[in-house]
Amino acid sequence: MKLHELTLSKAHELLRTKEISSVELTRAVLDRIDGVEAKVEAFITLTPETALAMAEEADQAISRGEITPLTGIPIAVKDLICTQGIRTTCASKILENFIPPYDATVITRLSKAGAVLVGKANMDEFAMGSSNENSGLKITRNPWNLECVPGGSSGGSAAAVAADMCLGALGSDTGGSIRQPASHCGIVGIKPTYGRVSRFGLVAFASSLDQIGPLAKTVEDAALLLEVISGHDPKDSTSAPVEVPRFSGPMKENLKGCKIGLPKEFFNTQGLDPDVSESVHRAIRTLKDLGAEFVEVALPHAEYAVAVYYILAPSEASSNLARYDGVKYGLRKEGQDGLADMYRKTRSGGFGQEVKRRIILGTYALSSGYYDAYYNKASQVRTLISRDYAEAFGHCHAILSPVAPTPAFRIGEKTEDPLTMYLSDIYTLSANLAGIPGMSVPCGFSARGLPIGVQLLSGHFNEAVLLKIGYQFQQATNYHMQKPAL
Ligand code: GLN
């Protein structure tokens, strides 16, 4: 097997036994990037020199006997996570030349663990999108079919992992942006419980929904990454002072006695692609054979999730994005006509169409005459959605559903119709509204050879049960071992 094709866990094993060095591994990954990046375009910024310097440091640490599961492992990071001295653009013209003066907490944790940063991955501008087509800088392609989208908004991170241009990556998930691209690219993605991972240094989209999480080739790799980035951070007041379990341990337990809920609302939806439905039903049969028990659960308010999300997320975004005014960060376009003209020119030139659409939607929903009718009402329904999940988890350990209604679609297929695009997240959004963790695991391929994922959800801070189910499923199947022909 070629070095860039290794899983994170396998590479760790070879580094630990000194069969390979981090410099060798990093060089192999950088060569792979040289070979396929022109086709996939997963990265906004590549950091080969930083990567090799970090790899050398990692090798020195290993020779001193200091090794963690991430020491010397090449990782990609979504370009809305601040990296000190390395451009962080959010795929927006307004931040095209922004160089953060500090590291996000997750970056500090990755560096402490000895991970090697190979580059900053493309995304939808400010994480608003489901296909990467909203990037203000470039379009990433799906490694399985270069005419299709990789999903979004963490599409660059997912494509980089699927194309073996890194051994694991970080993304962020506000309404599905880790799980959906993971599903479209045939890899594993986890959105942790809200508060599990620090958001310090994550450029905010919708602060009450955003979470950083791992994208990886296997469940055990995702667990290792999650272990390192999780944990309380005094710099983020919404980070939870909850202990971080050794996620990789209980994964090996069998599924006897494990109850999995099937929400009928998620299976009767219109627009569920037959290939997706078939793969998900096959996953259910596999899990039954492994000893899991299935029960029907109800999520009666799930049908409102898209409407609620597209009021709350734009509202928070309109407020968060007010800071890009040409004064504090990034782009400034001089106005001829005073300060207001400078704001207007900077913001209309710097933000893309979708970001502007959301700012307008959010500003409207928060305006004094409409606040009660929209923002307040949506917040109330959000509570009902959370209660549905709490009630459902009284009857099961986890919930299973499709990740997305269709496999990856063609570039350009949905760009003219934002509402159809918004429906890509119909199964993922409610987990963010409820703050619960979710995971996407490869479970099949469409007739056209595009990957399909299955979603698992669980109660707050119970990522362990997701990892256990996901791992047992993975061990019984071989979808995660397939590679795109690039
Ligand atoms: N696709 C959703 C949106 O456009 C979710 C994005 C995300 O999770 N960052 O808002």
Coordinates of N, CA, C and O in Angstrom, one line a residue, residues 323-453:
R323 N -19.3 42.3 11.7 CA -17.9 42.8 12.0 C -17.1 43.0 10.7 O -16.0 43.6 10.8
Y324 N -17.5 42.5 9.6 CA -16.7 42.7 8.4 C -17.2 44.0 7.7 O -18.1 44.0 6.9
D325 N -16.5 45.1 8.2 CA -17.0 46.4 7.7 C -15.9 47.2 7.1 O -16.0 48.4 6.8
G326 N -14.8 46.5 6.8 CA -13.7 47.2 6.1 C -12.8 47.9 7.1 O -11.8 48.5 6.7
V327 N -13.1 47.9 8.4 CA -12.3 48.6 9.4 C -11.4 47.5 10.2 O -10.2 47.7 10.2
K328 N -12.1 46.5 10.7 CA -11.3 45.6 11.6 C -10.6 44.5 10.9 O -9.5 44.1 11.3
Y329 N -11.2 43.9 9.9 CA -10.6 42.7 9.2 C -10.6 42.9 7.7 O -11.6 43.4 7.1
G330 N -9.7 42.2 7.1 CA -9.7 41.9 5.7 C -9.9 43.1 4.7 O -9.4 44.2 5.0
L331 N -10.7 42.8 3.7 CA -10.9 43.8 2.6 C -11.5 45.1 3.0 O -12.3 45.2 3.9
R332 N -10.9 46.2 2.4 CA -11.6 47.5 2.5 C -11.6 48.1 1.1 O -10.6 48.2 0.4
K333 N -12.8 48.6 0.7 CA -12.9 49.3 -0.6 C -13.2 50.7 -0.2 O -14.2 51.0 0.4
E334 N -12.3 51.6 -0.6 CA -12.5 53.0 -0.3 C -13.8 53.6 -1.0 O -14.1 53.2 -2.1
G335 N -14.5 54.4 -0.2 CA -15.7 55.0 -0.8 C -15.5 56.4 -1.1 O -14.6 57.1 -0.4
Q336 N -16.1 56.9 -2.1 CA -16.0 58.4 -2.4 C -16.8 59.2 -1.5 O -16.5 60.4 -1.3
D337 N -17.8 58.6 -0.9 CA -18.8 59.4 -0.2 C -18.9 59.1 1.3 O -20.0 58.7 1.8
G338 N -17.8 59.1 2.0 CA -17.8 59.0 3.5 C -17.8 57.5 3.9 O -17.7 56.6 3.2
L339 N -18.0 57.4 5.3 CA -17.9 56.1 5.9 C -19.0 55.1 5.4 O -18.7 53.9 5.1
A340 N -20.2 55.5 5.3 CA -21.3 54.6 4.9 C -21.0 54.1 3.5 O -21.3 52.9 3.2
D341 N -20.4 54.9 2.7 CA -20.1 54.5 1.3 C -19.0 53.4 1.3 O -19.0 52.4 0.6
M342 N -18.0 53.6 2.2 CA -16.9 52.6 2.4 C -17.5 51.3 2.9 O -17.2 50.2 2.3
Y343 N -18.4 51.3 3.8 CA -19.1 50.0 4.3 C -19.8 49.4 3.1 O -19.7 48.2 2.9
R344 N -20.6 50.2 2.4 CA -21.4 49.6 1.3 C -20.5 49.0 0.3 O -20.7 47.8 -0.1
K345 N -19.5 49.7 -0.1 CA -18.6 49.1 -1.2 C -17.9 47.9 -0.7 O -17.7 46.9 -1.5
T346 N -17.4 48.0 0.5 CA -16.6 46.8 1.0 C -17.5 45.6 1.1 O -17.2 44.5 0.7
R347 N -18.7 45.8 1.7 CA -19.6 44.6 1.9 C -20.2 44.1 0.6 O -20.3 42.9 0.4
S348 N -20.6 45.0 -0.3 CA -21.2 44.5 -1.5 C -20.1 43.9 -2.4 O -20.4 42.9 -3.1
G349 N -18.9 44.4 -2.3 CA -17.8 43.7 -3.1 C -17.2 42.5 -2.5 O -16.8 41.6 -3.2
G350 N -17.2 42.4 -1.2 CA -16.5 41.3 -0.5 C -17.4 40.1 -0.3 O -16.8 39.0 -0.3
F351 N -18.7 40.2 -0.1 CA -19.5 39.0 0.2 C -20.1 38.5 -1.1 O -20.5 39.2 -2.0
G352 N -20.2 37.2 -1.2 CA -20.9 36.5 -2.3 C -22.4 36.6 -2.2 O -23.0 37.0 -1.1
Q353 N -23.1 36.0 -3.2 CA -24.5 36.1 -3.3 C -25.3 35.4 -2.1 O -26.2 36.0 -1.6
E354 N -24.8 34.2 -1.8 CA -25.5 33.5 -0.8 C -25.3 34.1 0.6 O -26.3 34.2 1.4
V355 N -24.1 34.7 0.8 CA -23.9 35.3 2.1 C -24.8 36.6 2.2 O -25.4 36.8 3.3
K356 N -24.9 37.3 1.1 CA -25.8 38.5 1.2 C -27.2 38.1 1.4 O -28.0 38.7 2.1
R357 N -27.6 37.0 0.7 CA -29.0 36.5 0.9 C -29.3 36.2 2.4 O -30.3 36.6 2.9
R358 N -28.3 35.6 3.0 CA -28.6 35.2 4.4 C -28.5 36.4 5.3 O -29.3 36.5 6.3
I359 N -27.7 37.4 5.0 CA -27.6 38.6 5.8 C -29.0 39.3 5.7 O -29.5 39.8 6.7
I360 N -29.5 39.4 4.5 CA -30.8 40.1 4.3 C -31.9 39.3 5.1 O -32.7 39.9 5.8
L361 N -32.0 38.0 4.9 CA -33.0 37.2 5.6 C -32.9 37.3 7.1 O -33.9 37.5 7.7
G362 N -31.7 37.3 7.6 CA -31.5 37.3 9.1 C -31.8 38.7 9.6 O -32.4 38.8 10.7
T363 N -31.4 39.8 8.9 CA -31.7 41.1 9.4 C -33.2 41.3 9.4 O -33.7 41.9 10.3
Y364 N -33.9 40.8 8.4 CA -35.3 40.9 8.3 C -36.0 40.2 9.5 O -36.8 40.7 10.2
A365 N -35.5 38.9 9.8 CA -36.2 38.1 10.8 C -35.9 38.8 12.2 O -36.7 38.5 13.1
L366 N -34.8 39.5 12.4 CA -34.5 40.1 13.7 C -35.1 41.5 13.8 O -35.0 42.1 14.9
S367 N -35.6 42.1 12.7 CA -36.0 43.5 12.8 C -37.3 43.6 13.7 O -38.0 42.7 13.9
S368 N -37.4 44.8 14.3 CA -38.3 44.9 15.5 C -39.7 44.5 15.2 O -40.4 43.8 16.0
G369 N -40.2 44.8 14.0 CA -41.6 44.5 13.7 C -41.8 42.9 13.5 O -43.0 42.5 13.6
Y370 N -40.8 42.2 13.2 CA -40.9 40.8 12.8 C -40.3 39.8 13.7 O -40.5 38.6 13.6
Y371 N -39.6 40.3 14.7 CA -38.8 39.5 15.6 C -39.7 38.4 16.3 O -39.4 37.2 16.2
D372 N -40.9 38.8 16.8 CA -41.7 37.9 17.5 C -42.3 36.8 16.5 O -42.4 35.6 16.8
A373 N -42.6 37.3 15.3 CA -43.2 36.3 14.3 C -42.2 35.3 13.8 O -42.6 34.2 13.5
Y374 N -41.0 35.8 13.7 CA -40.0 34.9 13.0 C -39.0 34.3 14.0 O -39.0 33.1 14.4
Y375 N -38.1 35.2 14.5 CA -37.0 34.7 15.4 C -37.5 34.0 16.6 O -37.1 32.9 17.0
N376 N -38.4 34.7 17.3 CA -39.0 34.1 18.5 C -39.7 32.8 18.3 O -39.6 31.8 19.0
K377 N -40.6 32.8 17.3 CA -41.3 31.6 16.9 C -40.4 30.4 16.6 O -40.6 29.3 17.1
A378 N -39.4 30.7 15.8 CA -38.4 29.7 15.4 C -37.7 29.1 16.6 O -37.5 27.9 16.8
S379 N -37.4 30.0 17.6 CA -36.7 29.6 18.8 C -37.6 28.6 19.6 O -37.1 27.6 20.2
Q380 N -38.9 29.0 19.6 CA -39.8 28.1 20.4 C -39.9 26.7 19.7 O -39.9 25.7 20.4
V381 N -40.0 26.7 18.4 CA -40.1 25.4 17.7 C -38.8 24.6 17.8 O -38.8 23.4 17.9
R382 N -37.7 25.4 17.9 CA -36.4 24.7 18.2 C -36.5 23.9 19.5 O -36.0 22.7 19.5
T383 N -37.1 24.5 20.5 CA -37.2 23.8 21.8 C -38.1 22.5 21.6 O -37.8 21.4 22.2
L384 N -39.1 22.6 20.8 CA -40.0 21.4 20.6 C -39.2 20.3 19.9 O -39.3 19.1 20.2
I385 N -38.3 20.7 18.9 CA -37.5 19.7 18.2 C -36.6 19.0 19.2 O -36.4 17.8 19.2
S386 N -35.9 19.8 20.1 CA -35.0 19.2 21.1 C -35.8 18.3 22.0 O -35.3 17.2 22.3
R387 N -37.0 18.6 22.4 CA -37.8 17.8 23.2 C -38.2 16.5 22.5 O -38.2 15.4 23.2
D388 N -38.4 16.5 21.2 CA -38.7 15.3 20.5 C -37.6 14.3 20.6 O -37.7 13.1 20.8
Y389 N -36.3 14.9 20.5 CA -35.2 14.0 20.5 C -35.0 13.4 22.0 O -34.7 12.2 22.1
A390 N -35.2 14.3 23.0 CA -35.1 13.8 24.4 C -36.0 12.7 24.6 O -35.7 11.6 25.2
E391 N -37.3 12.8 24.1 CA -38.3 11.8 24.3 C -37.9 10.5 23.5 O -37.9 9.4 24.1
A392 N -37.4 10.7 22.3 CA -37.0 9.5 21.5 C -35.9 8.8 22.2 O -35.9 7.5 22.2
F393 N -34.9 9.5 22.7 CA -33.8 8.8 23.3 C -34.1 8.1 24.7 O -33.3 7.4 25.3
G394 N -35.4 8.3 25.1 CA -35.9 7.5 26.2 C -36.2 6.1 25.8 O -36.4 5.2 26.6
H395 N -36.3 5.9 24.5 CA -36.7 4.6 23.9 C -35.6 3.9 23.2 O -35.7 2.8 22.8
C396 N -34.5 4.6 22.9 CA -33.4 4.0 22.1 C -32.1 4.6 22.5 O -32.0 5.7 23.0
H397 N -31.0 3.9 22.1 CA -29.6 4.5 22.4 C -29.2 5.4 21.3 O -28.4 6.3 21.5
A398 N -29.7 5.2 20.0 CA -29.3 6.0 18.9 C -30.4 6.0 17.9 O -31.3 5.2 17.9
I399 N -30.3 7.0 17.0 CA -31.3 7.1 15.9 C -30.6 6.9 14.6 O -29.4 7.4 14.4
L400 N -31.2 6.2 13.6 CA -30.6 6.0 12.3 C -31.4 6.6 11.2 O -32.7 6.5 11.3
S401 N -30.8 7.2 10.2 CA -31.5 7.8 9.1 C -30.6 8.0 7.9 O -29.4 7.8 8.1
P402 N -31.1 8.4 6.8 CA -30.2 8.8 5.7 C -29.4 10.1 6.1 O -29.9 10.7 7.1
V403 N -28.3 10.4 5.5 CA -27.6 11.6 5.7 C -28.2 12.7 4.9 O -28.5 13.8 5.3
A404 N -28.3 12.4 3.6 CA -28.8 13.4 2.6 C -29.8 12.6 1.7 O -29.7 11.4 1.5
P405 N -30.8 13.4 1.1 CA -31.8 12.7 0.3 C -31.2 12.1 -1.0 O -31.9 11.2 -1.5
T406 N -30.1 12.6 -1.5 CA -29.6 12.1 -2.8 C -28.1 11.9 -2.6 O -27.4 12.5 -1.7
P407 N -27.4 11.1 -3.5 CA -26.0 11.1 -3.6 C -25.5 12.5 -4.1 O -26.4 13.3 -4.5
A408 N -24.2 12.7 -4.3 CA -23.7 13.9 -4.8 C -24.3 14.3 -6.1 O -24.5 13.4 -7.0
F409 N -24.7 15.5 -6.3 CA -25.3 16.0 -7.5 C -24.3 16.7 -8.4 O -23.2 16.9 -8.0
R410 N -24.7 17.0 -9.7 CA -23.8 17.6 -10.6 C -23.5 19.0 -10.3 O -24.4 19.7 -9.8
I411 N -22.3 19.5 -10.6 CA -22.0 20.9 -10.4 C -22.9 21.7 -11.2 O -23.1 21.4 -12.4
G412 N -23.5 22.7 -10.6 CA -24.4 23.6 -11.4 C -25.9 23.1 -11.3 O -26.8 23.9 -11.6
E413 N -26.1 21.9 -10.9 CA -27.5 21.3 -10.9 C -28.5 22.1 -10.1 O -29.7 22.3 -10.4
K414 N -28.0 22.6 -8.9 CA -29.0 23.2 -8.0 C -28.7 24.7 -7.7 O -29.4 25.3 -6.9
T415 N -27.7 25.2 -8.4 CA -27.3 26.6 -8.0 C -28.4 27.6 -8.3 O -28.4 28.7 -7.6
E416 N -29.2 27.4 -9.2 CA -30.3 28.4 -9.6 C -31.4 28.3 -8.6 O -32.3 29.2 -8.7
D417 N -31.5 27.3 -7.7 CA -32.6 27.1 -6.9 C -32.2 26.9 -5.4 O -32.1 25.8 -5.0
P418 N -32.1 28.0 -4.7 CA -31.6 27.9 -3.4 C -32.5 27.0 -2.5 O -32.0 26.3 -1.6
L419 N -33.8 27.0 -2.7 CA -34.7 26.2 -1.9 C -34.4 24.7 -2.0 O -34.3 24.0 -1.0
T420 N -34.2 24.2 -3.2 CA -33.8 22.8 -3.4 C -32.5 22.5 -2.7 O -32.3 21.5 -2.1
M421 N -31.6 23.4 -2.9 CA -30.3 23.3 -2.2 C -30.5 23.2 -0.7 O -29.9 22.3 -0.1
Y422 N -31.3 24.0 -0.1 CA -31.5 24.0 1.3 C -32.1 22.6 1.8 O -31.9 22.2 2.9
L423 N -32.8 21.9 0.9 CA -33.4 20.6 1.3 C -32.3 19.5 1.4 O -32.6 18.4 1.9
S424 N -31.1 19.8 0.9 CA -30.0 18.8 1.0 C -29.8 18.4 2.5 O -29.2 17.4 2.8
D425 N -30.2 19.3 3.4 CA -29.9 19.2 4.8 C -31.1 18.8 5.7 O -31.0 18.9 6.9
I426 N -32.1 18.3 5.0 CA -33.3 17.9 5.7 C -33.1 17.0 6.8 O -33.8 17.0 7.8
Y427 N -32.2 16.0 6.7 CA -32.0 15.0 7.8 C -30.9 15.4 8.8 O -30.8 14.8 9.8
T428 N -30.1 16.4 8.5 CA -29.0 16.7 9.3 C -29.2 17.9 10.2 O -28.7 18.0 11.4
L429 N -30.1 18.9 9.8 CA -30.2 20.2 10.5 C -30.7 20.0 11.9 O -30.3 20.8 12.8
S430 N -31.6 19.1 12.1 CA -32.3 19.1 13.5 C -31.3 18.7 14.6 O -31.5 19.1 15.7
A431 N -30.2 17.9 14.2 CA -29.2 17.6 15.3 C -28.6 18.9 15.8 O -28.3 19.0 17.0
N432 N -28.3 19.8 14.9 CA -27.7 21.1 15.3 C -28.7 21.9 16.1 O -28.3 22.5 17.1
L433 N -29.9 21.9 15.7 CA -30.9 22.6 16.5 C -31.0 22.1 17.9 O -31.2 22.8 18.9
A434 N -30.9 20.7 18.0 CA -31.0 20.1 19.4 C -29.7 20.0 20.1 O -29.6 19.7 21.3
G435 N -28.6 20.3 19.4 CA -27.2 20.2 20.0 C -26.7 18.8 20.2 O -25.7 18.7 20.9
I436 N -27.3 17.8 19.6 CA -26.9 16.5 19.8 C -25.8 16.0 18.8 O -25.7 16.7 17.7
P437 N -25.0 15.0 19.1 CA -24.0 14.6 18.2 C -24.6 13.7 17.0 O -25.6 13.0 17.2
G438 N -23.9 13.7 15.9 CA -24.3 12.9 14.7 C -23.1 12.5 14.0 O -22.0 13.1 14.0
M439 N -23.2 11.4 13.3 CA -22.1 10.8 12.5 C -22.6 10.3 11.2 O -23.7 9.8 11.1
S440 N -21.7 10.4 10.2 CA -22.0 9.8 8.9 C -21.0 8.7 8.6 O -19.8 8.9 8.8
V441 N -21.5 7.5 8.2 CA -20.6 6.3 8.0 C -21.0 5.8 6.6 O -22.1 5.7 6.2
P442 N -20.0 5.5 5.8 CA -20.2 4.9 4.4 C -21.1 3.7 4.5 O -20.8 2.8 5.2
C443 N -22.1 3.6 3.6 CA -23.0 2.4 3.6 C -23.4 2.0 2.3 O -24.3 1.2 2.1
G444 N -22.8 2.5 1.2 CA -23.1 2.0 -0.1 C -22.7 2.9 -1.2 O -22.1 3.9 -1.0
F445 N -23.1 2.5 -2.4 CA -22.8 3.3 -3.6 C -24.1 3.4 -4.5 O -24.8 2.4 -4.5
S446 N -24.2 4.5 -5.2 CA -25.4 4.6 -6.1 C -25.1 3.8 -7.4 O -23.9 3.4 -7.6
A447 N -26.1 3.7 -8.2 CA -25.9 3.0 -9.5 C -24.8 3.6 -10.3 O -24.1 3.0 -11.1
R448 N -24.7 5.0 -10.1 CA -23.6 5.7 -10.9 C -22.3 5.7 -10.2 O -21.3 6.4 -10.6
G449 N -22.2 4.9 -9.1 CA -20.9 4.7 -8.4 C -20.5 5.8 -7.4 O -19.3 6.0 -7.1
L450 N -21.5 6.6 -7.0 CA -21.3 7.7 -6.0 C -21.5 7.1 -4.6 O -22.5 6.4 -4.4
P451 N -20.7 7.5 -3.6 CA -20.8 7.0 -2.3 C -22.1 7.5 -1.6 O -22.6 8.6 -1.9
I452 N -22.6 6.7 -0.6 CA -23.8 7.0 0.2 C -23.4 6.7 1.6 O -22.8 5.7 1.9
G453 N -23.9 7.6 2.5 CA -23.6 7.4 3.9 C -24.9 7.2 4.7 O -26.0 7.6 4.3

